[in-house]
């Protein structure tokens, strides 16, 4: 057994032990086994990643077992390890291990801890199975595995109706995208005769220019297949149209949010597009679609994040927006920049979610930022951790010198969009800059509302009802409640992730996106398409392009400071002045209402129609109920004929005999 086998299957083994044996081993053992398993997987993943960075590691495939042999469809279960896999291994295992440790403190009072930790480890195994897949069927297995695990984790608190509804919504919306992914896999097998990823990518250039009949039209074969595959990515990575499940996923415990948003499920779509990037390079139509959808998602989510008051929802919409960046980078042909942003984003987004969880923990699970304020004095370690995450996501840095993680990865995407020859590259560039401004605004708005200003806890009924009142605290200006710092199990992950948010961009930028200083060699050990000409063009864009995102970041910071630190009523006046726009953003562009009108209500109407008229009115009426009615009617008639008198029965027998004789005489 090799290290990759241990990395992939140890989380599964830990999940089985914790989940099936929870009654025998107890909560402490379940937490210990799952957490130790993930830290072991993380420790084994980093040497693989470093080996590819240094050039000492080469790609290989580790067999597991024979899987399917059915006619022309033959493939094995095997684990592919290359530089692209290595990036995902360290992202998944590191963040998951830290989330496991963090959950020791956050879930301490929950009675179902073994089940929770088992679900976390199962989630990690499914994602590892996805990123190590060497064929599309195995990738789909991991794809559906993270969908199942997300359903279990989002609905973990199943006694809450809102949690159940959110879990079902995530499951159903993802099924829509998965249909596209399945059709794409079917089409790829039909065209190439294999589901092996290396064989598909090697043969893809030969299929350029071919056409296929689809829905009564002749369409470009490669464009159709790439669009179908991208629809699958849209569902998993919450792109515009199939994004509605992501904000509602906040109903799960906060560690779940960090795992889904930073390291697992939502990055699956980006990874799939990058893994199959040579295939997508055969269709400019598909790349244009990815560019438009990704850029539009980035601006959509950023506008909605401006007006959210729930601290977790602000960060959730920022995830949706950052995923848009990754996709329009792929649409521009800068797959390495997309993967670089995926890598850095894992650190600062996990940091922000876990930091938000620490704030929520300190505030008796109050999530409305309007009831925070002044917390930097009470939870200073959480404050500095979230400050590092905010500096990273907003892209603070100095051109030519360096900065936080997002400064290097997000700016690289914006520069790639400008330098790209894609048809819609300027749309991506303009949206990227505007989204950077909005990201800066809502990120600093979160920081100002949460950690600065006067304490507003006294206004929260939730907090005040949670505080034990005494005569000594009755006159306290904060209602007798003082926030407290989180336990060390929650703070250690914040510290580790903060280091990543500060250094990940600067340390790894050369290997990810600099062609002349290692990038070509690093990505050559993978299936990722590396556009050397685009990377060179990125570094030669005008200075104003390099400064655009920095100016946007500063504009957002200054605006947020003036509105939430220098003025008491500016947000209220502004929302009243632009009430229609404010309501439009607050209601998330009315996507939920639109889908409810177009899909949900008609589906329920048809459901009631088939239930009331079809099932009850026809099937039951003329089927089991009708048969029962005939039997009942017959029994009632038979009862009337049973008089109990002997002469009545003799008369019937006589009449029967006469009838029989008469019939025989007539026949003769």
PDB file of N, CA, C and O in Angstrom, residues 346-413:
ATOM      1  N   UNK A 346      -8.668  28.683  -0.641  1.00  0.00           N
ATOM      2  CA  UNK A 346      -8.940  27.670   0.378  1.00  0.00           C
ATOM      3  C   UNK A 346      -8.475  28.143   1.742  1.00  0.00           C
ATOM      4  O   UNK A 346      -9.155  27.920   2.755  1.00  0.00           O
ATOM      5  N   UNK A 347      -7.335  28.805   1.800  1.00  0.00           N
ATOM      6  CA  UNK A 347      -6.810  29.255   3.089  1.00  0.00           C
ATOM      7  C   UNK A 347      -7.618  30.419   3.652  1.00  0.00           C
ATOM      8  O   UNK A 347      -8.098  30.367   4.791  1.00  0.00           O
ATOM      9  N   UNK A 348      -7.801  31.478   2.858  1.00  0.00           N
ATOM     10  CA  UNK A 348      -8.453  32.638   3.461  1.00  0.00           C
ATOM     11  C   UNK A 348      -9.957  32.473   3.593  1.00  0.00           C
ATOM     12  O   UNK A 348     -10.573  33.049   4.484  1.00  0.00           O
ATOM     13  N   UNK A 349     -10.571  31.624   2.756  1.00  0.00           N
ATOM     14  CA  UNK A 349     -12.007  31.440   2.912  1.00  0.00           C
ATOM     15  C   UNK A 349     -12.308  30.531   4.103  1.00  0.00           C
ATOM     16  O   UNK A 349     -13.251  30.782   4.869  1.00  0.00           O
ATOM     17  N   UNK A 350     -11.516  29.475   4.286  1.00  0.00           N
ATOM     18  CA  UNK A 350     -11.670  28.647   5.487  1.00  0.00           C
ATOM     19  C   UNK A 350     -11.417  29.486   6.730  1.00  0.00           C
ATOM     20  O   UNK A 350     -12.121  29.355   7.750  1.00  0.00           O
ATOM     21  N   UNK A 351     -10.432  30.368   6.659  1.00  0.00           N
ATOM     22  CA  UNK A 351     -10.125  31.241   7.786  1.00  0.00           C
ATOM     23  C   UNK A 351     -11.303  32.155   8.110  1.00  0.00           C
ATOM     24  O   UNK A 351     -11.672  32.330   9.284  1.00  0.00           O
ATOM     25  N   UNK A 352     -11.920  32.744   7.091  1.00  0.00           N
ATOM     26  CA  UNK A 352     -13.047  33.644   7.329  1.00  0.00           C
ATOM     27  C   UNK A 352     -14.248  32.903   7.896  1.00  0.00           C
ATOM     28  O   UNK A 352     -14.921  33.397   8.818  1.00  0.00           O
ATOM     29  N   UNK A 353     -14.538  31.727   7.381  1.00  0.00           N
ATOM     30  CA  UNK A 353     -15.682  30.977   7.906  1.00  0.00           C
ATOM     31  C   UNK A 353     -15.444  30.520   9.340  1.00  0.00           C
ATOM     32  O   UNK A 353     -16.335  30.630  10.197  1.00  0.00           O
ATOM     33  N   UNK A 354     -14.266  29.985   9.604  1.00  0.00           N
ATOM     34  CA  UNK A 354     -13.985  29.543  10.967  1.00  0.00           C
ATOM     35  C   UNK A 354     -13.876  30.738  11.915  1.00  0.00           C
ATOM     36  O   UNK A 354     -14.261  30.635  13.088  1.00  0.00           O
ATOM     37  N   UNK A 355     -13.383  31.857  11.409  1.00  0.00           N
ATOM     38  CA  UNK A 355     -13.375  33.075  12.223  1.00  0.00           C
ATOM     39  C   UNK A 355     -14.783  33.540  12.534  1.00  0.00           C
ATOM     40  O   UNK A 355     -15.089  33.943  13.665  1.00  0.00           O
ATOM     41  N   UNK A 356     -15.658  33.466  11.528  1.00  0.00           N
ATOM     42  CA  UNK A 356     -17.061  33.820  11.763  1.00  0.00           C
ATOM     43  C   UNK A 356     -17.681  32.872  12.783  1.00  0.00           C
ATOM     44  O   UNK A 356     -18.473  33.291  13.641  1.00  0.00           O
ATOM     45  N   UNK A 357     -17.306  31.598  12.721  1.00  0.00           N
ATOM     46  CA  UNK A 357     -17.799  30.648  13.712  1.00  0.00           C
ATOM     47  C   UNK A 357     -17.333  30.997  15.108  1.00  0.00           C
ATOM     48  O   UNK A 357     -18.079  30.828  16.084  1.00  0.00           O
ATOM     49  N   UNK A 358     -16.107  31.487  15.217  1.00  0.00           N
ATOM     50  CA  UNK A 358     -15.598  31.906  16.526  1.00  0.00           C
ATOM     51  C   UNK A 358     -16.376  33.106  17.058  1.00  0.00           C
ATOM     52  O   UNK A 358     -16.674  33.194  18.256  1.00  0.00           O
ATOM     53  N   UNK A 359     -16.722  34.030  16.160  1.00  0.00           N
ATOM     54  CA  UNK A 359     -17.551  35.174  16.554  1.00  0.00           C
ATOM     55  C   UNK A 359     -18.933  34.703  17.003  1.00  0.00           C
ATOM     56  O   UNK A 359     -19.450  35.127  18.043  1.00  0.00           O
ATOM     57  N   UNK A 360     -19.535  33.819  16.229  1.00  0.00           N
ATOM     58  CA  UNK A 360     -20.865  33.301  16.565  1.00  0.00           C
ATOM     59  C   UNK A 360     -20.823  32.559  17.889  1.00  0.00           C
ATOM     60  O   UNK A 360     -21.736  32.668  18.720  1.00  0.00           O
ATOM     61  N   UNK A 361     -19.759  31.803  18.110  1.00  0.00           N
ATOM     62  CA  UNK A 361     -19.582  31.078  19.372  1.00  0.00           C
ATOM     63  C   UNK A 361     -19.508  32.050  20.539  1.00  0.00           C
ATOM     64  O   UNK A 361     -20.075  31.803  21.619  1.00  0.00           O
ATOM     65  N   UNK A 362     -18.809  33.168  20.318  1.00  0.00           N
ATOM     66  CA  UNK A 362     -18.677  34.168  21.385  1.00  0.00           C
ATOM     67  C   UNK A 362     -19.969  34.933  21.633  1.00  0.00           C
ATOM     68  O   UNK A 362     -20.201  35.434  22.739  1.00  0.00           O
ATOM     69  N   UNK A 363     -20.844  34.991  20.636  1.00  0.00           N
ATOM     70  CA  UNK A 363     -22.062  35.786  20.732  1.00  0.00           C
ATOM     71  C   UNK A 363     -23.305  34.909  20.904  1.00  0.00           C
ATOM     72  O   UNK A 363     -24.400  35.276  20.482  1.00  0.00           O
ATOM     73  N   UNK A 364     -23.153  33.766  21.552  1.00  0.00           N
ATOM     74  CA  UNK A 364     -24.296  32.892  21.841  1.00  0.00           C
ATOM     75  C   UNK A 364     -25.076  32.545  20.571  1.00  0.00           C
ATOM     76  O   UNK A 364     -26.305  32.552  20.561  1.00  0.00           O
ATOM     77  N   UNK A 365     -24.341  32.290  19.472  1.00  0.00           N
ATOM     78  CA  UNK A 365     -24.917  31.850  18.195  1.00  0.00           C
ATOM     79  C   UNK A 365     -25.798  32.914  17.531  1.00  0.00           C
ATOM     80  O   UNK A 365     -26.630  32.589  16.682  1.00  0.00           O
ATOM     81  N   UNK A 366     -25.587  34.175  17.897  1.00  0.00           N
ATOM     82  CA  UNK A 366     -26.204  35.281  17.168  1.00  0.00           C
ATOM     83  C   UNK A 366     -25.398  35.521  15.897  1.00  0.00           C
ATOM     84  O   UNK A 366     -24.179  35.653  15.939  1.00  0.00           O
ATOM     85  N   UNK A 367     -26.061  35.547  14.731  1.00  0.00           N
ATOM     86  CA  UNK A 367     -25.370  35.677  13.455  1.00  0.00           C
ATOM     87  C   UNK A 367     -25.607  37.009  12.760  1.00  0.00           C
ATOM     88  O   UNK A 367     -24.992  37.280  11.726  1.00  0.00           O
ATOM     89  N   UNK A 368     -26.465  37.846  13.313  1.00  0.00           N
ATOM     90  CA  UNK A 368     -26.772  39.134  12.702  1.00  0.00           C
ATOM     91  C   UNK A 368     -25.709  40.149  13.109  1.00  0.00           C
ATOM     92  O   UNK A 368     -25.556  40.476  14.293  1.00  0.00           O
ATOM     93  N   UNK A 369     -24.976  40.674  12.139  1.00  0.00           N
ATOM     94  CA  UNK A 369     -23.883  41.604  12.421  1.00  0.00           C
ATOM     95  C   UNK A 369     -24.377  42.913  13.025  1.00  0.00           C
ATOM     96  O   UNK A 369     -23.598  43.628  13.664  1.00  0.00           O
ATOM     97  N   UNK A 370     -25.633  43.219  12.852  1.00  0.00           N
ATOM     98  CA  UNK A 370     -26.167  44.454  13.418  1.00  0.00           C
ATOM     99  C   UNK A 370     -26.196  44.418  14.936  1.00  0.00           C
ATOM    100  O   UNK A 370     -26.382  45.453  15.587  1.00  0.00           O
ATOM    101  N   UNK A 371     -26.023  43.230  15.516  1.00  0.00           N
ATOM    102  CA  UNK A 371     -26.008  43.087  16.970  1.00  0.00           C
ATOM    103  C   UNK A 371     -24.613  42.773  17.494  1.00  0.00           C
ATOM    104  O   UNK A 371     -24.456  42.219  18.580  1.00  0.00           O
ATOM    105  N   UNK A 372     -23.595  43.114  16.708  1.00  0.00           N
ATOM    106  CA  UNK A 372     -22.209  42.931  17.152  1.00  0.00           C
ATOM    107  C   UNK A 372     -21.640  44.295  17.578  1.00  0.00           C
ATOM    108  O   UNK A 372     -22.320  45.093  18.188  1.00  0.00           O
ATOM    109  N   UNK A 373     -20.404  44.537  17.208  1.00  0.00           N
ATOM    110  CA  UNK A 373     -19.765  45.819  17.492  1.00  0.00           C
ATOM    111  C   UNK A 373     -18.766  45.736  18.640  1.00  0.00           C
ATOM    112  O   UNK A 373     -19.054  45.149  19.689  1.00  0.00           O
ATOM    113  N   UNK A 374     -17.586  46.331  18.431  1.00  0.00           N
ATOM    114  CA  UNK A 374     -16.593  46.437  19.490  1.00  0.00           C
ATOM    115  C   UNK A 374     -15.980  45.129  19.939  1.00  0.00           C
ATOM    116  O   UNK A 374     -15.375  45.057  21.015  1.00  0.00           O
ATOM    117  N   UNK A 375     -16.051  44.089  19.132  1.00  0.00           N
ATOM    118  CA  UNK A 375     -15.606  42.770  19.589  1.00  0.00           C
ATOM    119  C   UNK A 375     -14.089  42.606  19.560  1.00  0.00           C
ATOM    120  O   UNK A 375     -13.572  41.642  20.129  1.00  0.00           O
ATOM    121  N   UNK A 376     -13.366  43.497  18.911  1.00  0.00           N
ATOM    122  CA  UNK A 376     -11.916  43.317  18.824  1.00  0.00           C
ATOM    123  C   UNK A 376     -11.254  43.358  20.200  1.00  0.00           C
ATOM    124  O   UNK A 376     -10.185  42.765  20.400  1.00  0.00           O
ATOM    125  N   UNK A 377     -11.879  44.031  21.157  1.00  0.00           N
ATOM    126  CA  UNK A 377     -11.317  44.100  22.510  1.00  0.00           C
ATOM    127  C   UNK A 377     -11.597  42.832  23.313  1.00  0.00           C
ATOM    128  O   UNK A 377     -10.868  42.525  24.253  1.00  0.00           O
ATOM    129  N   UNK A 378     -12.635  42.114  22.948  1.00  0.00           N
ATOM    130  CA  UNK A 378     -13.054  40.947  23.720  1.00  0.00           C
ATOM    131  C   UNK A 378     -12.524  39.644  23.135  1.00  0.00           C
ATOM    132  O   UNK A 378     -12.263  38.691  23.878  1.00  0.00           O
ATOM    133  N   UNK A 379     -12.417  39.574  21.810  1.00  0.00           N
ATOM    134  CA  UNK A 379     -11.899  38.354  21.162  1.00  0.00           C
ATOM    135  C   UNK A 379     -10.775  38.776  20.202  1.00  0.00           C
ATOM    136  O   UNK A 379     -10.907  38.671  18.978  1.00  0.00           O
ATOM    137  N   UNK A 380      -9.655  39.237  20.753  1.00  0.00           N
ATOM    138  CA  UNK A 380      -8.590  39.807  19.912  1.00  0.00           C
ATOM    139  C   UNK A 380      -7.951  38.802  18.959  1.00  0.00           C
ATOM    140  O   UNK A 380      -7.581  39.160  17.839  1.00  0.00           O
ATOM    141  N   UNK A 381      -7.788  37.555  19.378  1.00  0.00           N
ATOM    142  CA  UNK A 381      -7.160  36.572  18.501  1.00  0.00           C
ATOM    143  C   UNK A 381      -8.046  36.289  17.292  1.00  0.00           C
ATOM    144  O   UNK A 381      -7.557  36.170  16.158  1.00  0.00           O
ATOM    145  N   UNK A 382      -9.345  36.169  17.529  1.00  0.00           N
ATOM    146  CA  UNK A 382     -10.278  35.991  16.416  1.00  0.00           C
ATOM    147  C   UNK A 382     -10.254  37.211  15.501  1.00  0.00           C
ATOM    148  O   UNK A 382     -10.299  37.087  14.271  1.00  0.00           O
ATOM    149  N   UNK A 383     -10.164  38.392  16.096  1.00  0.00           N
ATOM    150  CA  UNK A 383     -10.124  39.628  15.313  1.00  0.00           C
ATOM    151  C   UNK A 383      -8.924  39.647  14.370  1.00  0.00           C
ATOM    152  O   UNK A 383      -9.066  39.931  13.171  1.00  0.00           O
ATOM    153  N   UNK A 384      -7.750  39.333  14.879  1.00  0.00           N
ATOM    154  CA  UNK A 384      -6.557  39.387  14.035  1.00  0.00           C
ATOM    155  C   UNK A 384      -6.573  38.294  12.972  1.00  0.00           C
ATOM    156  O   UNK A 384      -6.086  38.494  11.849  1.00  0.00           O
ATOM    157  N   UNK A 385      -7.151  37.147  13.295  1.00  0.00           N
ATOM    158  CA  UNK A 385      -7.268  36.085  12.291  1.00  0.00           C
ATOM    159  C   UNK A 385      -8.186  36.525  11.157  1.00  0.00           C
ATOM    160  O   UNK A 385      -7.855  36.354   9.968  1.00  0.00           O
ATOM    161  N   UNK A 386      -9.326  37.097  11.512  1.00  0.00           N
ATOM    162  CA  UNK A 386     -10.247  37.554  10.464  1.00  0.00           C
ATOM    163  C   UNK A 386      -9.688  38.759   9.720  1.00  0.00           C
ATOM    164  O   UNK A 386      -9.989  38.964   8.538  1.00  0.00           O
ATOM    165  N   UNK A 387      -8.876  39.546  10.379  1.00  0.00           N
ATOM    166  CA  UNK A 387      -8.214  40.653   9.686  1.00  0.00           C
ATOM    167  C   UNK A 387      -7.282  40.116   8.603  1.00  0.00           C
ATOM    168  O   UNK A 387      -7.245  40.637   7.475  1.00  0.00           O
ATOM    169  N   UNK A 388      -6.545  39.050   8.925  1.00  0.00           N
ATOM    170  CA  UNK A 388      -5.664  38.441   7.924  1.00  0.00           C
ATOM    171  C   UNK A 388      -6.481  37.905   6.752  1.00  0.00           C
ATOM    172  O   UNK A 388      -6.102  38.065   5.586  1.00  0.00           O
ATOM    173  N   UNK A 389      -7.610  37.263   7.049  1.00  0.00           N
ATOM    174  CA  UNK A 389      -8.469  36.750   5.986  1.00  0.00           C
ATOM    175  C   UNK A 389      -9.039  37.860   5.130  1.00  0.00           C
ATOM    176  O   UNK A 389      -9.144  37.730   3.896  1.00  0.00           O
ATOM    177  N   UNK A 390      -9.413  38.967   5.754  1.00  0.00           N
ATOM    178  CA  UNK A 390      -9.973  40.097   5.015  1.00  0.00           C
ATOM    179  C   UNK A 390      -8.922  40.757   4.134  1.00  0.00           C
ATOM    180  O   UNK A 390      -9.192  41.128   2.985  1.00  0.00           O
ATOM    181  N   UNK A 391      -7.714  40.923   4.665  1.00  0.00           N
ATOM    182  CA  UNK A 391      -6.628  41.481   3.856  1.00  0.00           C
ATOM    183  C   UNK A 391      -6.323  40.589   2.662  1.00  0.00           C
ATOM    184  O   UNK A 391      -5.965  41.077   1.577  1.00  0.00           O
ATOM    185  N   UNK A 392      -6.495  39.280   2.850  1.00  0.00           N
ATOM    186  CA  UNK A 392      -6.215  38.340   1.762  1.00  0.00           C
ATOM    187  C   UNK A 392      -7.300  38.381   0.703  1.00  0.00           C
ATOM    188  O   UNK A 392      -7.012  38.451  -0.499  1.00  0.00           O
ATOM    189  N   UNK A 393      -8.568  38.312   1.108  1.00  0.00           N
ATOM    190  CA  UNK A 393      -9.648  38.255   0.119  1.00  0.00           C
ATOM    191  C   UNK A 393      -9.808  39.568  -0.627  1.00  0.00           C
ATOM    192  O   UNK A 393     -10.206  39.582  -1.798  1.00  0.00           O
ATOM    193  N   UNK A 394      -9.487  40.685   0.015  1.00  0.00           N
ATOM    194  CA  UNK A 394      -9.613  41.968  -0.668  1.00  0.00           C
ATOM    195  C   UNK A 394      -8.403  42.281  -1.537  1.00  0.00           C
ATOM    196  O   UNK A 394      -8.427  43.231  -2.320  1.00  0.00           O
ATOM    197  N   UNK A 395      -7.344  41.493  -1.402  1.00  0.00           N
ATOM    198  CA  UNK A 395      -6.190  41.660  -2.277  1.00  0.00           C
ATOM    199  C   UNK A 395      -5.298  42.826  -1.914  1.00  0.00           C
ATOM    200  O   UNK A 395      -4.877  43.587  -2.795  1.00  0.00           O
ATOM    201  N   UNK A 396      -4.985  42.974  -0.638  1.00  0.00           N
ATOM    202  CA  UNK A 396      -4.113  44.064  -0.196  1.00  0.00           C
ATOM    203  C   UNK A 396      -2.665  43.729  -0.555  1.00  0.00           C
ATOM    204  O   UNK A 396      -2.176  42.628  -0.260  1.00  0.00           O
ATOM    205  N   UNK A 397      -1.992  44.666  -1.194  1.00  0.00           N
ATOM    206  CA  UNK A 397      -0.597  44.463  -1.571  1.00  0.00           C
ATOM    207  C   UNK A 397      -0.082  45.646  -2.361  1.00  0.00           C
ATOM    208  O   UNK A 397      -0.818  46.599  -2.651  1.00  0.00           O
ATOM    209  N   UNK A 398       1.194  45.586  -2.704  1.00  0.00           N
ATOM    210  CA  UNK A 398       1.833  46.658  -3.463  1.00  0.00           C
ATOM    211  C   UNK A 398       2.388  46.064  -4.751  1.00  0.00           C
ATOM    212  O   UNK A 398       3.134  45.076  -4.718  1.00  0.00           O
ATOM    213  N   UNK A 399       2.017  46.643  -5.870  1.00  0.00           N
ATOM    214  CA  UNK A 399       2.469  46.149  -7.171  1.00  0.00           C
ATOM    215  C   UNK A 399       3.989  46.184  -7.235  1.00  0.00           C
ATOM    216  O   UNK A 399       4.625  47.186  -6.916  1.00  0.00           O
ATOM    217  N   UNK A 400       4.568  45.072  -7.645  1.00  0.00           N
ATOM    218  CA  UNK A 400       6.014  44.984  -7.765  1.00  0.00           C
ATOM    219  C   UNK A 400       6.712  44.526  -6.513  1.00  0.00           C
ATOM    220  O   UNK A 400       7.899  44.200  -6.538  1.00  0.00           O
ATOM    221  N   UNK A 401       5.985  44.504  -5.394  1.00  0.00           N
ATOM    222  CA  UNK A 401       6.593  44.082  -4.123  1.00  0.00           C
ATOM    223  C   UNK A 401       5.934  42.805  -3.623  1.00  0.00           C
ATOM    224  O   UNK A 401       6.582  41.792  -3.397  1.00  0.00           O
ATOM    225  N   UNK A 402       4.629  42.835  -3.446  1.00  0.00           N
ATOM    226  CA  UNK A 402       3.923  41.647  -2.970  1.00  0.00           C
ATOM    227  C   UNK A 402       2.808  42.028  -2.024  1.00  0.00           C
ATOM    228  O   UNK A 402       2.576  43.207  -1.729  1.00  0.00           O
ATOM    229  N   UNK A 403       2.108  41.016  -1.542  1.00  0.00           N
ATOM    230  CA  UNK A 403       0.998  41.272  -0.643  1.00  0.00           C
ATOM    231  C   UNK A 403       0.411  39.979  -0.123  1.00  0.00           C
ATOM    232  O   UNK A 403       1.054  38.926  -0.150  1.00  0.00           O
ATOM    233  N   UNK A 404      -0.807  40.067   0.337  1.00  0.00           N
ATOM    234  CA  UNK A 404      -1.492  38.903   0.881  1.00  0.00           C
ATOM    235  C   UNK A 404      -1.940  37.973  -0.255  1.00  0.00           C
ATOM    236  O   UNK A 404      -1.835  38.306  -1.432  1.00  0.00           O
ATOM    237  N   UNK A 405      -2.459  36.803   0.122  1.00  0.00           N
ATOM    238  CA  UNK A 405      -2.699  35.737  -0.851  1.00  0.00           C
ATOM    239  C   UNK A 405      -3.552  36.187  -2.030  1.00  0.00           C
ATOM    240  O   UNK A 405      -3.218  35.950  -3.194  1.00  0.00           O
ATOM    241  N   UNK A 406      -4.681  36.837  -1.740  1.00  0.00           N
ATOM    242  CA  UNK A 406      -5.576  37.244  -2.806  1.00  0.00           C
ATOM    243  C   UNK A 406      -4.980  38.274  -3.742  1.00  0.00           C
ATOM    244  O   UNK A 406      -5.382  38.370  -4.914  1.00  0.00           O
ATOM    245  N   UNK A 407      -4.018  39.052  -3.264  1.00  0.00           N
ATOM    246  CA  UNK A 407      -3.367  40.051  -4.108  1.00  0.00           C
ATOM    247  C   UNK A 407      -2.686  39.383  -5.296  1.00  0.00           C
ATOM    248  O   UNK A 407      -2.749  39.881  -6.429  1.00  0.00           O
ATOM    249  N   UNK A 408      -2.054  38.257  -5.066  1.00  0.00           N
ATOM    250  CA  UNK A 408      -1.327  37.578  -6.132  1.00  0.00           C
ATOM    251  C   UNK A 408      -2.252  36.773  -7.035  1.00  0.00           C
ATOM    252  O   UNK A 408      -2.122  36.814  -8.257  1.00  0.00           O
ATOM    253  N   UNK A 409      -3.194  36.042  -6.447  1.00  0.00           N
ATOM    254  CA  UNK A 409      -4.015  35.137  -7.265  1.00  0.00           C
ATOM    255  C   UNK A 409      -5.154  35.861  -7.971  1.00  0.00           C
ATOM    256  O   UNK A 409      -5.394  35.635  -9.160  1.00  0.00           O
ATOM    257  N   UNK A 410      -5.850  36.753  -7.266  1.00  0.00           N
ATOM    258  CA  UNK A 410      -6.968  37.450  -7.911  1.00  0.00           C
ATOM    259  C   UNK A 410      -6.466  38.452  -8.948  1.00  0.00           C
ATOM    260  O   UNK A 410      -7.063  38.587 -10.032  1.00  0.00           O
ATOM    261  N   UNK A 411      -5.394  39.142  -8.636  1.00  0.00           N
ATOM    262  CA  UNK A 411      -4.840  40.086  -9.606  1.00  0.00           C
ATOM    263  C   UNK A 411      -4.341  39.367 -10.853  1.00  0.00           C
ATOM    264  O   UNK A 411      -4.437  39.891 -11.974  1.00  0.00           O
ATOM    265  N   UNK A 412      -3.818  38.150 -10.669  1.00  0.00           N
ATOM    266  CA  UNK A 412      -3.368  37.371 -11.826  1.00  0.00           C
ATOM    267  C   UNK A 412      -4.539  37.060 -12.754  1.00  0.00           C
ATOM    268  O   UNK A 412      -4.395  37.080 -13.987  1.00  0.00           O
ATOM    269  N   UNK A 413      -5.708  36.781 -12.181  1.00  0.00           N
ATOM    270  CA  UNK A 413      -6.892  36.490 -12.997  1.00  0.00           C
ATOM    271  C   UNK A 413      -7.328  37.730 -13.769  1.00  0.00           C
ATOM    272  O   UNK A 413      -7.655  37.660 -14.965  1.00  0.00           O
TER     273      UNK A 413
END
